PDB file of C-alpha atoms in Angstrom:
ATOM      1  CA  ARG A1382     133.047  61.338  67.596  1.00 57.00           C
ATOM      2  CA  PRO A1383     131.132  63.599  65.183  1.00 60.00           C
ATOM      3  CA  GLN A1384     133.058  66.102  63.125  1.00 58.00           C
ATOM      4  CA  PRO A1385     132.812  69.736  64.275  1.00 58.00           C
ATOM      5  CA  ILE A1386     131.217  72.265  61.961  1.00 57.00           C
ATOM      6  CA  GLN A1387     133.139  75.421  61.190  1.00 56.00           C
ATOM      7  CA  ILE A1388     131.191  78.632  60.969  1.00 57.00           C
ATOM      8  CA  SER A1389     132.947  81.698  59.491  1.00 57.00           C
ATOM      9  CA  GLY A1390     136.337  80.055  59.925  1.00 53.00           C
ATOM     10  CA  GLU A1391     136.608  80.604  63.709  1.00 52.00           C
ATOM     11  CA  THR A1392     133.890  78.891  65.675  1.00 48.00           C
ATOM     12  CA  GLU A1393     133.511  75.151  66.074  1.00 49.00           C
ATOM     13  CA  ILE A1394     130.180  73.643  67.027  1.00 50.00           C
ATOM     14  CA  SER A1395     129.676  69.952  67.535  1.00 50.00           C
ATOM     15  CA  LYS A1396     126.592  68.469  65.880  1.00 48.00           C
ATOM     16  CA  THR A1397     125.852  66.316  68.898  1.00 51.00           C
ATOM     17  CA  SER A1398     126.909  66.298  72.494  1.00 53.00           C
ATOM     18  CA  SER A1399     126.114  63.732  75.102  1.00 55.00           C
ATOM     19  CA  THR A1400     123.928  64.428  78.093  1.00 54.00           C
ATOM     20  CA  ALA A1401     126.767  63.475  80.399  1.00 51.00           C
ATOM     21  CA  GLU A1402     128.968  66.174  78.879  1.00 56.00           C
ATOM     22  CA  LYS A1403     126.237  68.759  79.390  1.00 55.00           C
ATOM     23  CA  LEU A1404     125.670  67.799  83.031  1.00 52.00           C
ATOM     24  CA  ASN A1405     129.364  67.624  83.853  1.00 54.00           C
ATOM     25  CA  ALA A1406     130.182  70.929  82.188  1.00 57.00           C
ATOM     26  CA  SER A1407     130.145  72.800  85.508  1.00 62.00           C
ATOM     27  CA  PRO A1408     130.304  71.751  89.145  1.00 63.00           C
ATOM     28  CA  HIS A1409     127.132  73.823  89.673  1.00 67.00           C
ATOM     29  CA  ALA A1410     125.222  72.441  86.703  1.00 68.00           C
ATOM     30  CA  ASN A1411     122.524  70.820  88.860  1.00 78.00           C
ATOM     31  CA  TYR A1412     122.080  73.999  90.909  1.00 80.00           C
ATOM     32  CA  LYS A1413     119.099  75.125  88.844  1.00 81.00           C
ATOM     33  CA  TYR A1414     117.275  71.857  89.494  1.00 86.00           C
ATOM     34  CA  VAL A1415     117.905  72.109  93.236  1.00 86.00           C
ATOM     35  CA  CYS A1416     116.630  75.710  93.209  1.00 80.00           C
ATOM     36  CA  LEU A1417     113.553  74.698  91.245  1.00 84.00           C
ATOM     37  CA  GLY A1418     112.806  71.876  93.662  1.00 87.00           C
ATOM     38  CA  LEU A1419     113.265  74.072  96.737  1.00 82.00           C
ATOM     39  CA  SER A1420     111.131  76.819  95.227  1.00 79.00           C
ATOM     40  CA  ALA A1421     108.326  74.383  94.486  1.00 83.00           C
ATOM     41  CA  LEU A1422     108.559  72.956  98.015  1.00 83.00           C
ATOM     42  CA  ASN A1423     108.447  76.471  99.461  1.00 77.00           C
ATOM     43  CA  SER A1424     105.349  77.317  97.434  1.00 77.00           C
ATOM     44  CA  PHE A1425     103.600  74.105  98.436  1.00 79.00           C
ATOM     45  CA  LEU A1426     104.351  74.596 102.137  1.00 77.00           C
ATOM     46  CA  VAL A1427     103.322  78.213 102.621  1.00 73.00           C
ATOM     47  CA  GLY A1428     101.843  79.506  99.381  1.00 70.00           C
ATOM     48  CA  GLY A1429      98.244  78.436  99.859  1.00 72.00           C
ATOM     49  CA  VAL A1430      97.738  78.556 103.613  1.00 76.00           C
ATOM     50  CA  THR A1431      95.037  81.196 103.306  1.00 74.00           C
ATOM     51  CA  PHE A1432      92.978  79.006 101.022  1.00 75.00           C
ATOM     52  CA  GLY A1433      92.861  76.252 103.639  1.00 77.00           C
ATOM     53  CA  TYR A1434      90.823  78.385 106.002  1.00 80.00           C
ATOM     54  CA  SER A1435      87.713  76.211 105.779  1.00 79.00           C
ATOM     55  CA  GLY A1436      89.594  73.390 107.491  1.00 81.00           C
ATOM     56  CA  MET A1437      91.076  75.804 110.003  1.00 82.00           C
ATOM     57  CA  SER A1438      87.649  77.161 110.892  1.00 84.00           C
ATOM     58  CA  LEU A1439      86.483  73.635 111.771  1.00 84.00           C
ATOM     59  CA  ILE A1440      89.459  73.251 114.124  1.00 83.00           C
ATOM     60  CA  LEU A1441      88.738  76.653 115.675  1.00 82.00           C
ATOM     61  CA  ARG A1442      85.110  75.674 116.232  1.00 82.00           C
ATOM     62  CA  GLU A1443      86.099  72.386 117.882  1.00 82.00           C
ATOM     63  CA  GLN A1444      88.522  74.184 120.194  1.00 80.00           C
ATOM     64  CA  GLY A1445      85.947  76.848 121.000  1.00 78.00           C
ATOM     65  CA  THR A1446      88.252  79.721 120.095  1.00 79.00           C
ATOM     66  CA  PHE A1447      85.454  82.251 119.579  1.00 80.00           C
ATOM     67  CA  ALA A1448      82.897  80.417 121.778  1.00 78.00           C
ATOM     68  CA  ASP A1449      82.928  83.050 124.523  1.00 78.00           C
ATOM     69  CA  GLN A1450      80.988  85.355 122.204  1.00 76.00           C
ATOM     70  CA  CYS A1451      77.979  83.028 122.479  1.00 76.00           C
ATOM     71  CA  ALA A1452      75.921  83.075 125.667  1.00 75.00           C
ATOM     72  CA  CYS A1453      74.023  79.923 124.710  1.00 75.00           C
ATOM     73  CA  GLY A1454      77.084  77.684 124.803  1.00 69.00           C
ATOM     74  CA  SER A1455      76.661  76.347 121.266  1.00 74.00           C
ATOM     75  CA  PHE A1456      77.642  77.630 117.821  1.00 74.00           C
ATOM     76  CA  CYS A1457      75.860  80.939 117.288  1.00 79.00           C
ATOM     77  CA  ALA A1458      75.774  83.858 114.885  1.00 81.00           C
ATOM     78  CA  ALA A1459      78.421  85.854 116.792  1.00 82.00           C
ATOM     79  CA  GLU A1460      80.936  83.008 116.557  1.00 83.00           C
ATOM     80  CA  LYS A1461      80.104  82.526 112.907  1.00 85.00           C
ATOM     81  CA  GLU A1462      80.638  86.242 112.269  1.00 87.00           C
ATOM     82  CA  ALA A1463      84.007  86.182 114.066  1.00 86.00           C
ATOM     83  CA  LEU A1464      85.159  83.259 111.917  1.00 86.00           C
ATOM     84  CA  ALA A1465      83.878  85.008 108.791  1.00 87.00           C
ATOM     85  CA  LEU A1466      85.730  88.199 109.741  1.00 89.00           C
ATOM     86  CA  VAL A1467      89.034  86.336 110.026  1.00 87.00           C
ATOM     87  CA  SER A1468      88.422  84.683 106.659  1.00 87.00           C
ATOM     88  CA  THR A1469      87.485  87.967 104.974  1.00 89.00           C
ATOM     89  CA  VAL A1470      90.485  89.838 106.368  1.00 91.00           C
ATOM     90  CA  GLY A1471      92.809  86.990 105.388  1.00 88.00           C
ATOM     91  CA  PHE A1472      91.578  86.867 101.809  1.00 88.00           C
ATOM     92  CA  ALA A1473      91.632  90.668 101.506  1.00 91.00           C
ATOM     93  CA  VAL A1474      95.240  90.768 102.692  1.00 91.00           C
ATOM     94  CA  ALA A1475      96.224  87.880 100.416  1.00 88.00           C
ATOM     95  CA  ILE A1476      94.708  89.505  97.334  1.00 89.00           C
ATOM     96  CA  GLY A1477      95.427  93.134  98.206  1.00 90.00           C
ATOM     97  CA  SER A1478      99.083  92.642  99.094  1.00 90.00           C
ATOM     98  CA  ARG A1479      99.978  91.138  95.719  1.00 88.00           C
ATOM     99  CA  LEU A1480     100.513  94.599  94.248  1.00 90.00           C
ATOM    100  CA  PHE A1481     103.042  95.502  96.935  1.00 91.00           C
ATOM    101  CA  VAL A1482     104.712  92.112  96.797  1.00 90.00           C
ATOM    102  CA  GLY A1483     104.991  92.568  93.027  1.00 90.00           C
ATOM    103  CA  LEU A1484     106.709  95.913  93.529  1.00 93.00           C
ATOM    104  CA  ILE A1485     109.186  94.317  95.925  1.00 92.00           C
ATOM    105  CA  LEU A1486     109.690  91.535  93.399  1.00 90.00           C
ATOM    106  CA  ASP A1487     110.504  94.066  90.670  1.00 92.00           C
ATOM    107  CA  VAL A1488     112.934  96.016  92.842  1.00 94.00           C
ATOM    108  CA  GLN A1489     114.614  93.269  94.903  1.00 92.00           C
ATOM    109  CA  GLY A1490     114.192  90.177  92.751  1.00 90.00           C
ATOM    110  CA  PRO A1491     112.670  86.750  93.372  1.00 85.00           C
ATOM    111  CA  LYS A1492     115.195  85.477  95.932  1.00 85.00           C
ATOM    112  CA  ILE A1493     114.818  88.374  98.345  1.00 90.00           C
ATOM    113  CA  THR A1494     111.036  88.458  97.887  1.00 89.00           C
ATOM    114  CA  SER A1495     110.722  84.730  98.523  1.00 86.00           C
ATOM    115  CA  ILE A1496     112.904  84.898 101.617  1.00 88.00           C
ATOM    116  CA  LEU A1497     111.022  87.932 102.950  1.00 92.00           C
ATOM    117  CA  CYS A1498     107.608  86.338 102.373  1.00 89.00           C
ATOM    118  CA  SER A1499     108.763  83.062 103.912  1.00 87.00           C
ATOM    119  CA  LEU A1500     109.951  84.936 107.018  1.00 92.00           C
ATOM    120  CA  ILE A1501     106.598  86.716 107.265  1.00 92.00           C
ATOM    121  CA  CYS A1502     104.810  83.348 107.006  1.00 90.00           C
ATOM    122  CA  PHE A1503     107.173  81.831 109.562  1.00 91.00           C
ATOM    123  CA  SER A1504     106.419  84.659 112.004  1.00 93.00           C
ATOM    124  CA  GLY A1505     102.700  83.975 111.520  1.00 91.00           C
ATOM    125  CA  PHE A1506     103.261  80.275 112.231  1.00 89.00           C
ATOM    126  CA  ILE A1507     105.275  81.147 115.350  1.00 94.00           C
ATOM    127  CA  LEU A1508     102.559  83.532 116.579  1.00 93.00           C
ATOM    128  CA  LEU A1509      99.880  80.939 115.915  1.00 87.00           C
ATOM    129  CA  GLY A1510     101.844  78.091 117.466  1.00 88.00           C
ATOM    130  CA  THR A1511     102.937  79.884 120.631  1.00 90.00           C
ATOM    131  CA  SER A1512      99.567  81.445 121.473  1.00 85.00           C
ATOM    132  CA  SER A1513      97.887  79.903 124.460  1.00 82.00           C
ATOM    133  CA  PRO A1514      94.201  78.995 124.120  1.00 75.00           C
ATOM    134  CA  GLU A1515      93.275  81.972 126.327  1.00 77.00           C
ATOM    135  CA  VAL A1516      94.847  84.564 124.015  1.00 82.00           C
ATOM    136  CA  LEU A1517      94.344  82.737 120.717  1.00 81.00           C
ATOM    137  CA  GLN A1518      91.146  84.662 120.027  1.00 80.00           C
ATOM    138  CA  SER A1519      92.984  87.997 120.006  1.00 83.00           C
ATOM    139  CA  THR A1520      96.169  86.810 118.279  1.00 89.00           C
ATOM    140  CA  PHE A1521      94.639  84.530 115.665  1.00 88.00           C
ATOM    141  CA  ILE A1522      93.596  87.319 113.313  1.00 89.00           C
ATOM    142  CA  TRP A1523      97.107  88.820 113.409  1.00 92.00           C
ATOM    143  CA  ALA A1524      98.687  85.425 112.776  1.00 90.00           C
ATOM    144  CA  TRP A1525      96.288  84.852 109.878  1.00 90.00           C
ATOM    145  CA  ILE A1526      97.156  88.285 108.427  1.00 91.00           C
ATOM    146  CA  LEU A1527     100.865  87.394 108.530  1.00 92.00           C
ATOM    147  CA  LEU A1528     100.190  84.019 106.897  1.00 90.00           C
ATOM    148  CA  SER A1529      98.085  85.654 104.193  1.00 89.00           C
ATOM    149  CA  LEU A1530     100.633  88.387 103.565  1.00 90.00           C
ATOM    150  CA  GLY A1531     103.588  86.011 103.381  1.00 88.00           C
ATOM    151  CA  GLY A1532     101.731  83.423 101.338  1.00 85.00           C
ATOM    152  CA  SER A1533     100.746  85.923  98.678  1.00 81.00           C
ATOM    153  CA  GLY A1534     104.371  86.466  97.705  1.00 78.00           C
ATOM    154  CA  LEU A1535     105.103  82.849  96.994  1.00 72.00           C
TER     155      LEU A1535
END
């Protein structure tokens, strides 16, 4: 075992310490790694949903979500405009809400902000997942706003 160094006659500091001693110093020593892993997982799951809209728009086109706006029965300008409106509103909410999410982050801290934004995203997923195809056209923009708002805080 290395000899401890005395500084000002009171404090002892060991020159080396083993990694096992550092990890076993506290029963909650690995807590920070678990938190880091869960935070990264949370960010990967809901943080960039808004930026995956191009794939979502293809699914919406295949399902014919905004197809009733076209009299011709095929993809038309009105359907394209409806899809573009959802995308524009989603990106505007995602970018515009960062100021307010930052204020909440400053006041409440990262844990509360992350939980709040995850709940907002979860409510958007619930709204999107429980909407029937008949009402999806009217509820999709609200679900996308919730996903954009919640995702901007992660």
